[in-house]
């Protein structure tokens, strides 16, 4: 593994091994190899805010004797340019062509968070910023959520599902869209669908018409389901889809057709307020309620559901640390 940026078919066996490693690390939380990363440094480059991602990486580096440095682009460090051949007479004072190799001299591994711009779906699909870091860095890159994927979240989500359901294969995973107050990126729902497909689950993606996810990512999820002998469906009726689920994964995302039209996006969210997930969406006593967090209560998920026995959102967040610990140890040959 020379980085952890996007999931491909080649990722599947390494992912399985990472999950075994993460589960083992978690089970030995009081006997961690405290010096495994002694003298090793992780640089984290944030173009966007974070609570879990930053803290989970800092925590795991500290627990294994390493160190993490957090840079907030355009805040406590220079604004960065990623486009090649541009005249840099705007806000960006430094190009990733210099920043990535320089940071690679100081750090053993780099994490990058760079959300989708939500102006141009085709442009977002290129995932240009994280790819620029991967091209110009000389150390492994970890995707801490890019325009297209949040693979660390996906790994933690699959770990959580397998922890709770034991054998996830053949169980039903429903990713349901929910309303919000503003359009959000599609990276988390992409990674959630890939995680469930890679785990051998039946996958349903439920959303109102007009909220289609990236076609290439959905094709990959569909193919992985076919290879596992499970189903992959798109549903436009939320309640029956969710009530059949063993896992209800809730996420809001914006409509690509409404990028650049905030008033229309807001109106669309209002028109779909009945997609806010509530207890009536759970048809099975043991069904899991998942969300990557942060979540807006009573907009995305009603209190009655988020405070119910179904929720595993805090376990999901904890598992970010164990999953990422396995990733960092693998990338730094510290297993
Ligand atoms: N789920 C997640 O990535 O959380 P943060 O945005 O707080 O890092």
PDB file of C-alpha atoms in Angstrom, residues 23-329:
ATOM      1  CA  UNK A  23     -10.095  -4.959  15.182  1.00  0.00           C
ATOM      2  CA  UNK A  24      -6.999  -6.513  16.753  1.00  0.00           C
ATOM      3  CA  UNK A  25      -5.665  -3.095  17.783  1.00  0.00           C
ATOM      4  CA  UNK A  26      -9.007  -2.196  19.344  1.00  0.00           C
ATOM      5  CA  UNK A  27      -9.145  -5.483  21.262  1.00  0.00           C
ATOM      6  CA  UNK A  28      -5.655  -4.729  22.620  1.00  0.00           C
ATOM      7  CA  UNK A  29      -6.335  -1.105  23.463  1.00  0.00           C
ATOM      8  CA  UNK A  30      -4.604  -1.473  26.845  1.00  0.00           C
ATOM      9  CA  UNK A  31      -1.585  -3.214  25.297  1.00  0.00           C
ATOM     10  CA  UNK A  32      -0.857  -1.045  22.254  1.00  0.00           C
ATOM     11  CA  UNK A  33       2.713  -1.000  20.876  1.00  0.00           C
ATOM     12  CA  UNK A  34       3.487   2.381  22.451  1.00  0.00           C
ATOM     13  CA  UNK A  35       6.694   2.938  20.489  1.00  0.00           C
ATOM     14  CA  UNK A  36       5.500   1.636  17.115  1.00  0.00           C
ATOM     15  CA  UNK A  37       5.575   5.145  15.604  1.00  0.00           C
ATOM     16  CA  UNK A  38       8.300   6.688  17.756  1.00  0.00           C
ATOM     17  CA  UNK A  39      10.054   9.407  15.771  1.00  0.00           C
ATOM     18  CA  UNK A  40       7.428   9.301  12.986  1.00  0.00           C
ATOM     19  CA  UNK A  41       5.504  12.419  12.026  1.00  0.00           C
ATOM     20  CA  UNK A  42       2.129  12.794  10.298  1.00  0.00           C
ATOM     21  CA  UNK A  43       1.306  16.100   8.613  1.00  0.00           C
ATOM     22  CA  UNK A  44      -2.404  16.863   8.261  1.00  0.00           C
ATOM     23  CA  UNK A  45      -3.445  19.438   5.687  1.00  0.00           C
ATOM     24  CA  UNK A  46      -7.004  20.673   6.234  1.00  0.00           C
ATOM     25  CA  UNK A  47      -8.744  22.765   3.589  1.00  0.00           C
ATOM     26  CA  UNK A  48     -11.991  22.295   5.610  1.00  0.00           C
ATOM     27  CA  UNK A  49     -13.038  21.957   9.273  1.00  0.00           C
ATOM     28  CA  UNK A  50     -12.999  18.729  11.261  1.00  0.00           C
ATOM     29  CA  UNK A  51     -13.657  17.392  14.744  1.00  0.00           C
ATOM     30  CA  UNK A  52     -13.297  13.592  14.413  1.00  0.00           C
ATOM     31  CA  UNK A  53     -10.712  13.340  11.665  1.00  0.00           C
ATOM     32  CA  UNK A  54      -8.207  15.677  13.224  1.00  0.00           C
ATOM     33  CA  UNK A  55      -8.627  14.351  16.748  1.00  0.00           C
ATOM     34  CA  UNK A  56      -8.625  10.662  15.827  1.00  0.00           C
ATOM     35  CA  UNK A  57      -5.384  10.989  13.844  1.00  0.00           C
ATOM     36  CA  UNK A  58      -3.710  13.099  16.552  1.00  0.00           C
ATOM     37  CA  UNK A  59      -4.825  10.618  19.182  1.00  0.00           C
ATOM     38  CA  UNK A  60      -3.596   7.532  17.351  1.00  0.00           C
ATOM     39  CA  UNK A  61      -0.227   9.120  16.573  1.00  0.00           C
ATOM     40  CA  UNK A  62       0.200  10.013  20.277  1.00  0.00           C
ATOM     41  CA  UNK A  63      -0.865   6.539  21.435  1.00  0.00           C
ATOM     42  CA  UNK A  64       1.828   4.934  19.243  1.00  0.00           C
ATOM     43  CA  UNK A  65       4.627   7.336  20.193  1.00  0.00           C
ATOM     44  CA  UNK A  66       4.488   9.466  17.034  1.00  0.00           C
ATOM     45  CA  UNK A  67       3.536  13.079  16.447  1.00  0.00           C
ATOM     46  CA  UNK A  68       0.928  14.824  14.298  1.00  0.00           C
ATOM     47  CA  UNK A  69       1.052  18.347  12.894  1.00  0.00           C
ATOM     48  CA  UNK A  70      -2.163  20.062  11.821  1.00  0.00           C
ATOM     49  CA  UNK A  71      -2.133  22.763   9.127  1.00  0.00           C
ATOM     50  CA  UNK A  72      -5.268  24.768   8.302  1.00  0.00           C
ATOM     51  CA  UNK A  73      -4.885  25.958   4.719  1.00  0.00           C
ATOM     52  CA  UNK A  74      -5.476  29.678   4.350  1.00  0.00           C
ATOM     53  CA  UNK A  75      -5.715  30.014   8.151  1.00  0.00           C
ATOM     54  CA  UNK A  76      -2.468  29.222   9.927  1.00  0.00           C
ATOM     55  CA  UNK A  77      -0.708  28.364   6.658  1.00  0.00           C
ATOM     56  CA  UNK A  78      -0.652  29.724   3.082  1.00  0.00           C
ATOM     57  CA  UNK A  79      -3.597  29.289   0.778  1.00  0.00           C
ATOM     58  CA  UNK A  80      -2.629  26.621  -1.777  1.00  0.00           C
ATOM     59  CA  UNK A  81      -3.078  26.410  -5.542  1.00  0.00           C
ATOM     60  CA  UNK A  82      -3.490  23.021  -7.262  1.00  0.00           C
ATOM     61  CA  UNK A  83      -4.108  23.978 -10.896  1.00  0.00           C
ATOM     62  CA  UNK A  84      -1.156  23.703 -13.221  1.00  0.00           C
ATOM     63  CA  UNK A  85      -0.105  26.561 -15.458  1.00  0.00           C
ATOM     64  CA  UNK A  86      -2.158  29.281 -13.757  1.00  0.00           C
ATOM     65  CA  UNK A  87      -0.959  32.806 -13.012  1.00  0.00           C
ATOM     66  CA  UNK A  88      -0.985  32.855  -9.225  1.00  0.00           C
ATOM     67  CA  UNK A  89      -2.162  36.419  -8.722  1.00  0.00           C
ATOM     68  CA  UNK A  90      -5.121  35.458  -6.496  1.00  0.00           C
ATOM     69  CA  UNK A  91      -5.426  34.309  -2.871  1.00  0.00           C
ATOM     70  CA  UNK A  92      -3.115  31.295  -3.154  1.00  0.00           C
ATOM     71  CA  UNK A  93       0.497  32.134  -2.243  1.00  0.00           C
ATOM     72  CA  UNK A  94       1.917  28.631  -2.723  1.00  0.00           C
ATOM     73  CA  UNK A  95       1.434  25.753  -5.159  1.00  0.00           C
ATOM     74  CA  UNK A  96       0.982  22.126  -4.133  1.00  0.00           C
ATOM     75  CA  UNK A  97       3.914  21.419  -6.479  1.00  0.00           C
ATOM     76  CA  UNK A  98       6.148  22.953  -3.801  1.00  0.00           C
ATOM     77  CA  UNK A  99       4.069  22.421  -0.657  1.00  0.00           C
ATOM     78  CA  UNK A 100       3.671  18.650  -1.052  1.00  0.00           C
ATOM     79  CA  UNK A 101       7.369  17.814  -1.560  1.00  0.00           C
ATOM     80  CA  UNK A 102       8.402  20.255   1.183  1.00  0.00           C
ATOM     81  CA  UNK A 103       5.976  18.693   3.683  1.00  0.00           C
ATOM     82  CA  UNK A 104       7.281  15.298   2.565  1.00  0.00           C
ATOM     83  CA  UNK A 105      10.738  16.301   3.832  1.00  0.00           C
ATOM     84  CA  UNK A 106       9.319  16.987   7.302  1.00  0.00           C
ATOM     85  CA  UNK A 107       6.682  14.268   7.582  1.00  0.00           C
ATOM     86  CA  UNK A 108       6.560  10.500   7.048  1.00  0.00           C
ATOM     87  CA  UNK A 109       2.925  10.481   5.953  1.00  0.00           C
ATOM     88  CA  UNK A 110       0.501  13.231   4.907  1.00  0.00           C
ATOM     89  CA  UNK A 111      -3.261  13.451   5.331  1.00  0.00           C
ATOM     90  CA  UNK A 112      -5.329  15.803   3.177  1.00  0.00           C
ATOM     91  CA  UNK A 113      -8.913  17.015   3.656  1.00  0.00           C
ATOM     92  CA  UNK A 114     -10.367  18.831   0.679  1.00  0.00           C
ATOM     93  CA  UNK A 115     -14.138  18.947   0.156  1.00  0.00           C
ATOM     94  CA  UNK A 116     -15.909  19.152  -3.178  1.00  0.00           C
ATOM     95  CA  UNK A 117     -16.494  22.669  -4.507  1.00  0.00           C
ATOM     96  CA  UNK A 118     -20.178  21.877  -5.253  1.00  0.00           C
ATOM     97  CA  UNK A 119     -20.160  24.174  -8.262  1.00  0.00           C
ATOM     98  CA  UNK A 120     -19.278  21.730 -11.032  1.00  0.00           C
ATOM     99  CA  UNK A 121     -19.983  18.004 -10.550  1.00  0.00           C
ATOM    100  CA  UNK A 122     -17.687  16.983 -13.418  1.00  0.00           C
ATOM    101  CA  UNK A 123     -14.879  19.068 -11.923  1.00  0.00           C
ATOM    102  CA  UNK A 124     -15.478  17.592  -8.457  1.00  0.00           C
ATOM    103  CA  UNK A 125     -15.298  14.095  -9.946  1.00  0.00           C
ATOM    104  CA  UNK A 126     -11.689  14.752 -10.968  1.00  0.00           C
ATOM    105  CA  UNK A 127     -10.726  15.038  -7.281  1.00  0.00           C
ATOM    106  CA  UNK A 128      -7.931  17.349  -8.409  1.00  0.00           C
ATOM    107  CA  UNK A 129      -6.559  18.566  -5.056  1.00  0.00           C
ATOM    108  CA  UNK A 130      -5.962  15.164  -3.459  1.00  0.00           C
ATOM    109  CA  UNK A 131      -4.591  13.836  -6.753  1.00  0.00           C
ATOM    110  CA  UNK A 132      -2.194  16.778  -6.923  1.00  0.00           C
ATOM    111  CA  UNK A 133      -0.917  15.967  -3.422  1.00  0.00           C
ATOM    112  CA  UNK A 134      -0.561  12.300  -4.355  1.00  0.00           C
ATOM    113  CA  UNK A 135       1.399  13.262  -7.478  1.00  0.00           C
ATOM    114  CA  UNK A 136       3.783  15.731  -5.885  1.00  0.00           C
ATOM    115  CA  UNK A 137       4.336  14.272  -2.392  1.00  0.00           C
ATOM    116  CA  UNK A 138       7.135  11.786  -1.852  1.00  0.00           C
ATOM    117  CA  UNK A 139       5.515  10.149   1.189  1.00  0.00           C
ATOM    118  CA  UNK A 140       2.193   8.243   1.387  1.00  0.00           C
ATOM    119  CA  UNK A 141      -1.004  10.301   1.210  1.00  0.00           C
ATOM    120  CA  UNK A 142      -4.085   9.532   3.289  1.00  0.00           C
ATOM    121  CA  UNK A 143      -7.408  10.876   2.053  1.00  0.00           C
ATOM    122  CA  UNK A 144      -9.053  12.526   5.080  1.00  0.00           C
ATOM    123  CA  UNK A 145     -12.128  13.256   2.884  1.00  0.00           C
ATOM    124  CA  UNK A 146     -11.799  14.518  -0.636  1.00  0.00           C
ATOM    125  CA  UNK A 147     -14.336  15.625  -3.209  1.00  0.00           C
ATOM    126  CA  UNK A 148     -15.204  12.036  -4.107  1.00  0.00           C
ATOM    127  CA  UNK A 149     -14.440   9.715  -1.207  1.00  0.00           C
ATOM    128  CA  UNK A 150     -13.937   9.517   2.544  1.00  0.00           C
ATOM    129  CA  UNK A 151     -12.138   6.170   2.673  1.00  0.00           C
ATOM    130  CA  UNK A 152     -11.180   6.408   6.367  1.00  0.00           C
ATOM    131  CA  UNK A 153     -14.859   6.884   7.194  1.00  0.00           C
ATOM    132  CA  UNK A 154     -15.756   3.968   4.916  1.00  0.00           C
ATOM    133  CA  UNK A 155     -13.236   1.718   6.643  1.00  0.00           C
ATOM    134  CA  UNK A 156     -14.529   2.675  10.099  1.00  0.00           C
ATOM    135  CA  UNK A 157     -18.117   2.224   8.922  1.00  0.00           C
ATOM    136  CA  UNK A 158     -17.452  -1.282   7.629  1.00  0.00           C
ATOM    137  CA  UNK A 159     -15.593  -2.088  10.862  1.00  0.00           C
ATOM    138  CA  UNK A 160     -18.603  -0.899  12.873  1.00  0.00           C
ATOM    139  CA  UNK A 161     -21.067  -2.902  10.794  1.00  0.00           C
ATOM    140  CA  UNK A 162     -19.017  -6.088  11.074  1.00  0.00           C
ATOM    141  CA  UNK A 163     -18.495  -5.498  14.803  1.00  0.00           C
ATOM    142  CA  UNK A 164     -22.236  -5.132  15.404  1.00  0.00           C
ATOM    143  CA  UNK A 165     -23.680  -7.641  12.913  1.00  0.00           C
ATOM    144  CA  UNK A 166     -20.836 -10.168  13.143  1.00  0.00           C
ATOM    145  CA  UNK A 167     -21.359 -11.546   9.644  1.00  0.00           C
ATOM    146  CA  UNK A 168     -22.535  -8.665   7.462  1.00  0.00           C
ATOM    147  CA  UNK A 169     -22.667 -10.741   4.296  1.00  0.00           C
ATOM    148  CA  UNK A 170     -26.163 -10.978   2.878  1.00  0.00           C
ATOM    149  CA  UNK A 171     -27.535  -8.372   5.287  1.00  0.00           C
ATOM    150  CA  UNK A 172     -29.383  -5.330   3.946  1.00  0.00           C
ATOM    151  CA  UNK A 173     -27.690  -1.903   3.963  1.00  0.00           C
ATOM    152  CA  UNK A 174     -29.803   1.142   3.121  1.00  0.00           C
ATOM    153  CA  UNK A 175     -28.111   4.450   2.519  1.00  0.00           C
ATOM    154  CA  UNK A 176     -30.803   7.075   2.823  1.00  0.00           C
ATOM    155  CA  UNK A 177     -30.573  10.694   1.779  1.00  0.00           C
ATOM    156  CA  UNK A 178     -31.912  13.231   4.301  1.00  0.00           C
ATOM    157  CA  UNK A 179     -32.609  16.961   4.092  1.00  0.00           C
ATOM    158  CA  UNK A 180     -30.221  19.631   5.381  1.00  0.00           C
ATOM    159  CA  UNK A 181     -29.893  23.390   5.522  1.00  0.00           C
ATOM    160  CA  UNK A 182     -27.299  23.535   2.726  1.00  0.00           C
ATOM    161  CA  UNK A 183     -25.948  21.308  -0.007  1.00  0.00           C
ATOM    162  CA  UNK A 184     -23.247  18.936   1.238  1.00  0.00           C
ATOM    163  CA  UNK A 185     -20.661  16.856  -0.657  1.00  0.00           C
ATOM    164  CA  UNK A 186     -21.116  13.252  -1.774  1.00  0.00           C
ATOM    165  CA  UNK A 187     -17.851  11.783  -0.493  1.00  0.00           C
ATOM    166  CA  UNK A 188     -19.347  10.119   2.592  1.00  0.00           C
ATOM    167  CA  UNK A 189     -22.318   8.505   0.806  1.00  0.00           C
ATOM    168  CA  UNK A 190     -19.948   7.288  -1.920  1.00  0.00           C
ATOM    169  CA  UNK A 191     -17.668   5.661   0.637  1.00  0.00           C
ATOM    170  CA  UNK A 192     -20.590   4.259   2.632  1.00  0.00           C
ATOM    171  CA  UNK A 193     -22.001   2.545  -0.465  1.00  0.00           C
ATOM    172  CA  UNK A 194     -18.564   1.172  -1.367  1.00  0.00           C
ATOM    173  CA  UNK A 195     -17.990  -0.024   2.200  1.00  0.00           C
ATOM    174  CA  UNK A 196     -21.293  -1.918   2.298  1.00  0.00           C
ATOM    175  CA  UNK A 197     -20.778  -3.394  -1.172  1.00  0.00           C
ATOM    176  CA  UNK A 198     -17.254  -4.485  -0.242  1.00  0.00           C
ATOM    177  CA  UNK A 199     -18.669  -6.210   2.853  1.00  0.00           C
ATOM    178  CA  UNK A 200     -20.981  -8.393   0.730  1.00  0.00           C
ATOM    179  CA  UNK A 201     -24.210  -6.678   1.776  1.00  0.00           C
ATOM    180  CA  UNK A 202     -27.358  -6.027  -0.236  1.00  0.00           C
ATOM    181  CA  UNK A 203     -27.184  -2.287  -0.924  1.00  0.00           C
ATOM    182  CA  UNK A 204     -30.055   0.138  -1.497  1.00  0.00           C
ATOM    183  CA  UNK A 205     -29.437   3.845  -2.063  1.00  0.00           C
ATOM    184  CA  UNK A 206     -32.622   5.797  -1.294  1.00  0.00           C
ATOM    185  CA  UNK A 207     -32.964   9.406  -2.403  1.00  0.00           C
ATOM    186  CA  UNK A 208     -35.503  11.689  -4.062  1.00  0.00           C
ATOM    187  CA  UNK A 209     -35.240  11.994  -7.847  1.00  0.00           C
ATOM    188  CA  UNK A 210     -32.576  14.577  -8.713  1.00  0.00           C
ATOM    189  CA  UNK A 211     -30.176  13.539  -5.936  1.00  0.00           C
ATOM    190  CA  UNK A 212     -28.222  10.957  -7.920  1.00  0.00           C
ATOM    191  CA  UNK A 213     -24.726  10.138  -6.650  1.00  0.00           C
ATOM    192  CA  UNK A 214     -21.726   9.881  -8.968  1.00  0.00           C
ATOM    193  CA  UNK A 215     -22.477   7.307 -11.661  1.00  0.00           C
ATOM    194  CA  UNK A 216     -18.966   5.816 -11.734  1.00  0.00           C
ATOM    195  CA  UNK A 217     -18.913   5.262  -7.966  1.00  0.00           C
ATOM    196  CA  UNK A 218     -22.374   3.712  -8.066  1.00  0.00           C
ATOM    197  CA  UNK A 219     -21.241   1.453 -10.935  1.00  0.00           C
ATOM    198  CA  UNK A 220     -18.331   0.263  -8.798  1.00  0.00           C
ATOM    199  CA  UNK A 221     -20.651  -0.457  -5.859  1.00  0.00           C
ATOM    200  CA  UNK A 222     -23.065  -2.254  -8.185  1.00  0.00           C
ATOM    201  CA  UNK A 223     -20.228  -4.366  -9.628  1.00  0.00           C
ATOM    202  CA  UNK A 224     -18.915  -5.305  -6.188  1.00  0.00           C
ATOM    203  CA  UNK A 225     -22.422  -6.359  -5.158  1.00  0.00           C
ATOM    204  CA  UNK A 226     -22.796  -8.449  -8.318  1.00  0.00           C
ATOM    205  CA  UNK A 227     -19.452 -10.110  -7.635  1.00  0.00           C
ATOM    206  CA  UNK A 228     -20.587 -10.891  -4.075  1.00  0.00           C
ATOM    207  CA  UNK A 229     -23.953 -12.232  -5.319  1.00  0.00           C
ATOM    208  CA  UNK A 230     -25.905  -9.445  -3.613  1.00  0.00           C
ATOM    209  CA  UNK A 231     -28.305  -6.831  -4.954  1.00  0.00           C
ATOM    210  CA  UNK A 232     -27.753  -3.129  -5.620  1.00  0.00           C
ATOM    211  CA  UNK A 233     -30.797  -0.886  -6.001  1.00  0.00           C
ATOM    212  CA  UNK A 234     -31.725   2.768  -6.218  1.00  0.00           C
ATOM    213  CA  UNK A 235     -35.010   3.571  -4.442  1.00  0.00           C
ATOM    214  CA  UNK A 236     -37.087   6.740  -4.494  1.00  0.00           C
ATOM    215  CA  UNK A 237     -39.398   5.636  -1.667  1.00  0.00           C
ATOM    216  CA  UNK A 238     -37.577   6.006   1.610  1.00  0.00           C
ATOM    217  CA  UNK A 239     -39.798   4.356   4.220  1.00  0.00           C
ATOM    218  CA  UNK A 240     -40.211   0.849   2.733  1.00  0.00           C
ATOM    219  CA  UNK A 241     -36.517   0.751   1.841  1.00  0.00           C
ATOM    220  CA  UNK A 242     -35.442   1.726   5.365  1.00  0.00           C
ATOM    221  CA  UNK A 243     -37.897  -0.572   7.149  1.00  0.00           C
ATOM    222  CA  UNK A 244     -36.349  -3.580   5.413  1.00  0.00           C
ATOM    223  CA  UNK A 245     -32.835  -2.573   6.484  1.00  0.00           C
ATOM    224  CA  UNK A 246     -30.395  -4.182   8.902  1.00  0.00           C
ATOM    225  CA  UNK A 247     -28.375  -0.966   8.636  1.00  0.00           C
ATOM    226  CA  UNK A 248     -29.910   2.471   8.015  1.00  0.00           C
ATOM    227  CA  UNK A 249     -27.082   4.814   7.040  1.00  0.00           C
ATOM    228  CA  UNK A 250     -28.271   8.415   6.957  1.00  0.00           C
ATOM    229  CA  UNK A 251     -26.515  11.173   5.036  1.00  0.00           C
ATOM    230  CA  UNK A 252     -27.458  14.476   3.452  1.00  0.00           C
ATOM    231  CA  UNK A 253     -25.991  15.586   0.185  1.00  0.00           C
ATOM    232  CA  UNK A 254     -26.746  18.314  -2.316  1.00  0.00           C
ATOM    233  CA  UNK A 255     -28.314  17.890  -5.734  1.00  0.00           C
ATOM    234  CA  UNK A 256     -25.718  18.321  -8.488  1.00  0.00           C
ATOM    235  CA  UNK A 257     -28.492  19.810 -10.635  1.00  0.00           C
ATOM    236  CA  UNK A 258     -28.862  22.584  -8.040  1.00  0.00           C
ATOM    237  CA  UNK A 259     -25.184  23.482  -7.607  1.00  0.00           C
ATOM    238  CA  UNK A 260     -24.921  27.274  -7.649  1.00  0.00           C
ATOM    239  CA  UNK A 261     -28.668  27.649  -6.933  1.00  0.00           C
ATOM    240  CA  UNK A 262     -28.832  27.935  -3.114  1.00  0.00           C
ATOM    241  CA  UNK A 263     -32.434  29.167  -2.992  1.00  0.00           C
ATOM    242  CA  UNK A 264     -33.643  26.252  -5.121  1.00  0.00           C
ATOM    243  CA  UNK A 265     -31.562  23.840  -3.045  1.00  0.00           C
ATOM    244  CA  UNK A 266     -33.121  25.197   0.152  1.00  0.00           C
ATOM    245  CA  UNK A 267     -36.598  24.891  -1.349  1.00  0.00           C
ATOM    246  CA  UNK A 268     -35.886  21.308  -2.350  1.00  0.00           C
ATOM    247  CA  UNK A 269     -34.752  20.418   1.177  1.00  0.00           C
ATOM    248  CA  UNK A 270     -37.954  21.966   2.531  1.00  0.00           C
ATOM    249  CA  UNK A 271     -40.029  20.008   0.042  1.00  0.00           C
ATOM    250  CA  UNK A 272     -38.446  16.789   1.302  1.00  0.00           C
ATOM    251  CA  UNK A 273     -38.660  17.438   5.053  1.00  0.00           C
ATOM    252  CA  UNK A 274     -40.474  14.123   5.440  1.00  0.00           C
ATOM    253  CA  UNK A 275     -37.163  12.405   4.604  1.00  0.00           C
ATOM    254  CA  UNK A 276     -35.864  13.362   8.085  1.00  0.00           C
ATOM    255  CA  UNK A 277     -35.145   9.946   9.584  1.00  0.00           C
ATOM    256  CA  UNK A 278     -37.349   9.015  12.543  1.00  0.00           C
ATOM    257  CA  UNK A 279     -38.257   5.855  14.435  1.00  0.00           C
ATOM    258  CA  UNK A 280     -40.927   4.990  11.866  1.00  0.00           C
ATOM    259  CA  UNK A 281     -38.104   4.257   9.422  1.00  0.00           C
ATOM    260  CA  UNK A 282     -36.940   1.263  11.481  1.00  0.00           C
ATOM    261  CA  UNK A 283     -38.705  -2.011  10.777  1.00  0.00           C
ATOM    262  CA  UNK A 284     -36.294  -4.321  12.603  1.00  0.00           C
ATOM    263  CA  UNK A 285     -35.605  -4.223  16.343  1.00  0.00           C
ATOM    264  CA  UNK A 286     -31.876  -4.725  15.880  1.00  0.00           C
ATOM    265  CA  UNK A 287     -31.387  -2.393  12.899  1.00  0.00           C
ATOM    266  CA  UNK A 288     -28.396  -0.071  13.195  1.00  0.00           C
ATOM    267  CA  UNK A 289     -28.642   3.704  12.763  1.00  0.00           C
ATOM    268  CA  UNK A 290     -25.433   5.069  11.283  1.00  0.00           C
ATOM    269  CA  UNK A 291     -24.243   8.570  10.440  1.00  0.00           C
ATOM    270  CA  UNK A 292     -20.694   9.845   9.978  1.00  0.00           C
ATOM    271  CA  UNK A 293     -21.279  12.942  12.188  1.00  0.00           C
ATOM    272  CA  UNK A 294     -21.603  15.852  12.571  1.00  0.00           C
ATOM    273  CA  UNK A 295     -25.381  15.551  12.358  1.00  0.00           C
ATOM    274  CA  UNK A 296     -28.041  18.243  12.665  1.00  0.00           C
ATOM    275  CA  UNK A 297     -30.664  16.939  15.061  1.00  0.00           C
ATOM    276  CA  UNK A 298     -34.293  17.153  13.924  1.00  0.00           C
ATOM    277  CA  UNK A 299     -33.213  18.195  10.445  1.00  0.00           C
ATOM    278  CA  UNK A 300     -31.316  15.092   9.318  1.00  0.00           C
ATOM    279  CA  UNK A 301     -32.319  12.651  12.096  1.00  0.00           C
ATOM    280  CA  UNK A 302     -35.058  13.141  14.700  1.00  0.00           C
ATOM    281  CA  UNK A 303     -34.081  13.032  18.374  1.00  0.00           C
ATOM    282  CA  UNK A 304     -36.319  10.001  18.898  1.00  0.00           C
ATOM    283  CA  UNK A 305     -34.184   7.968  16.477  1.00  0.00           C
ATOM    284  CA  UNK A 306     -30.788   9.441  17.304  1.00  0.00           C
ATOM    285  CA  UNK A 307     -31.330   8.794  21.011  1.00  0.00           C
ATOM    286  CA  UNK A 308     -32.769   5.327  20.445  1.00  0.00           C
ATOM    287  CA  UNK A 309     -31.230   1.868  20.856  1.00  0.00           C
ATOM    288  CA  UNK A 310     -30.594   1.826  17.098  1.00  0.00           C
ATOM    289  CA  UNK A 311     -27.826   4.407  17.102  1.00  0.00           C
ATOM    290  CA  UNK A 312     -24.189   3.375  16.726  1.00  0.00           C
ATOM    291  CA  UNK A 313     -22.843   6.779  15.660  1.00  0.00           C
ATOM    292  CA  UNK A 314     -20.423   7.146  18.577  1.00  0.00           C
ATOM    293  CA  UNK A 315     -19.004   3.661  17.963  1.00  0.00           C
ATOM    294  CA  UNK A 316     -18.556   4.649  14.320  1.00  0.00           C
ATOM    295  CA  UNK A 317     -16.621   7.736  15.374  1.00  0.00           C
ATOM    296  CA  UNK A 318     -14.463   5.754  17.789  1.00  0.00           C
ATOM    297  CA  UNK A 319     -13.675   3.221  15.091  1.00  0.00           C
ATOM    298  CA  UNK A 320     -12.219   5.989  12.944  1.00  0.00           C
ATOM    299  CA  UNK A 321      -9.240   5.932  15.308  1.00  0.00           C
ATOM    300  CA  UNK A 322      -8.730   2.162  15.198  1.00  0.00           C
ATOM    301  CA  UNK A 323      -9.232   1.911  11.447  1.00  0.00           C
ATOM    302  CA  UNK A 324      -6.837   4.782  10.783  1.00  0.00           C
ATOM    303  CA  UNK A 325      -4.324   3.351  13.249  1.00  0.00           C
ATOM    304  CA  UNK A 326      -4.200   0.239  11.081  1.00  0.00           C
ATOM    305  CA  UNK A 327      -3.811   2.382   7.940  1.00  0.00           C
ATOM    306  CA  UNK A 328      -0.965   4.501   9.331  1.00  0.00           C
ATOM    307  CA  UNK A 329       0.881   1.474  10.726  1.00  0.00           C
TER     308      UNK A 329
END
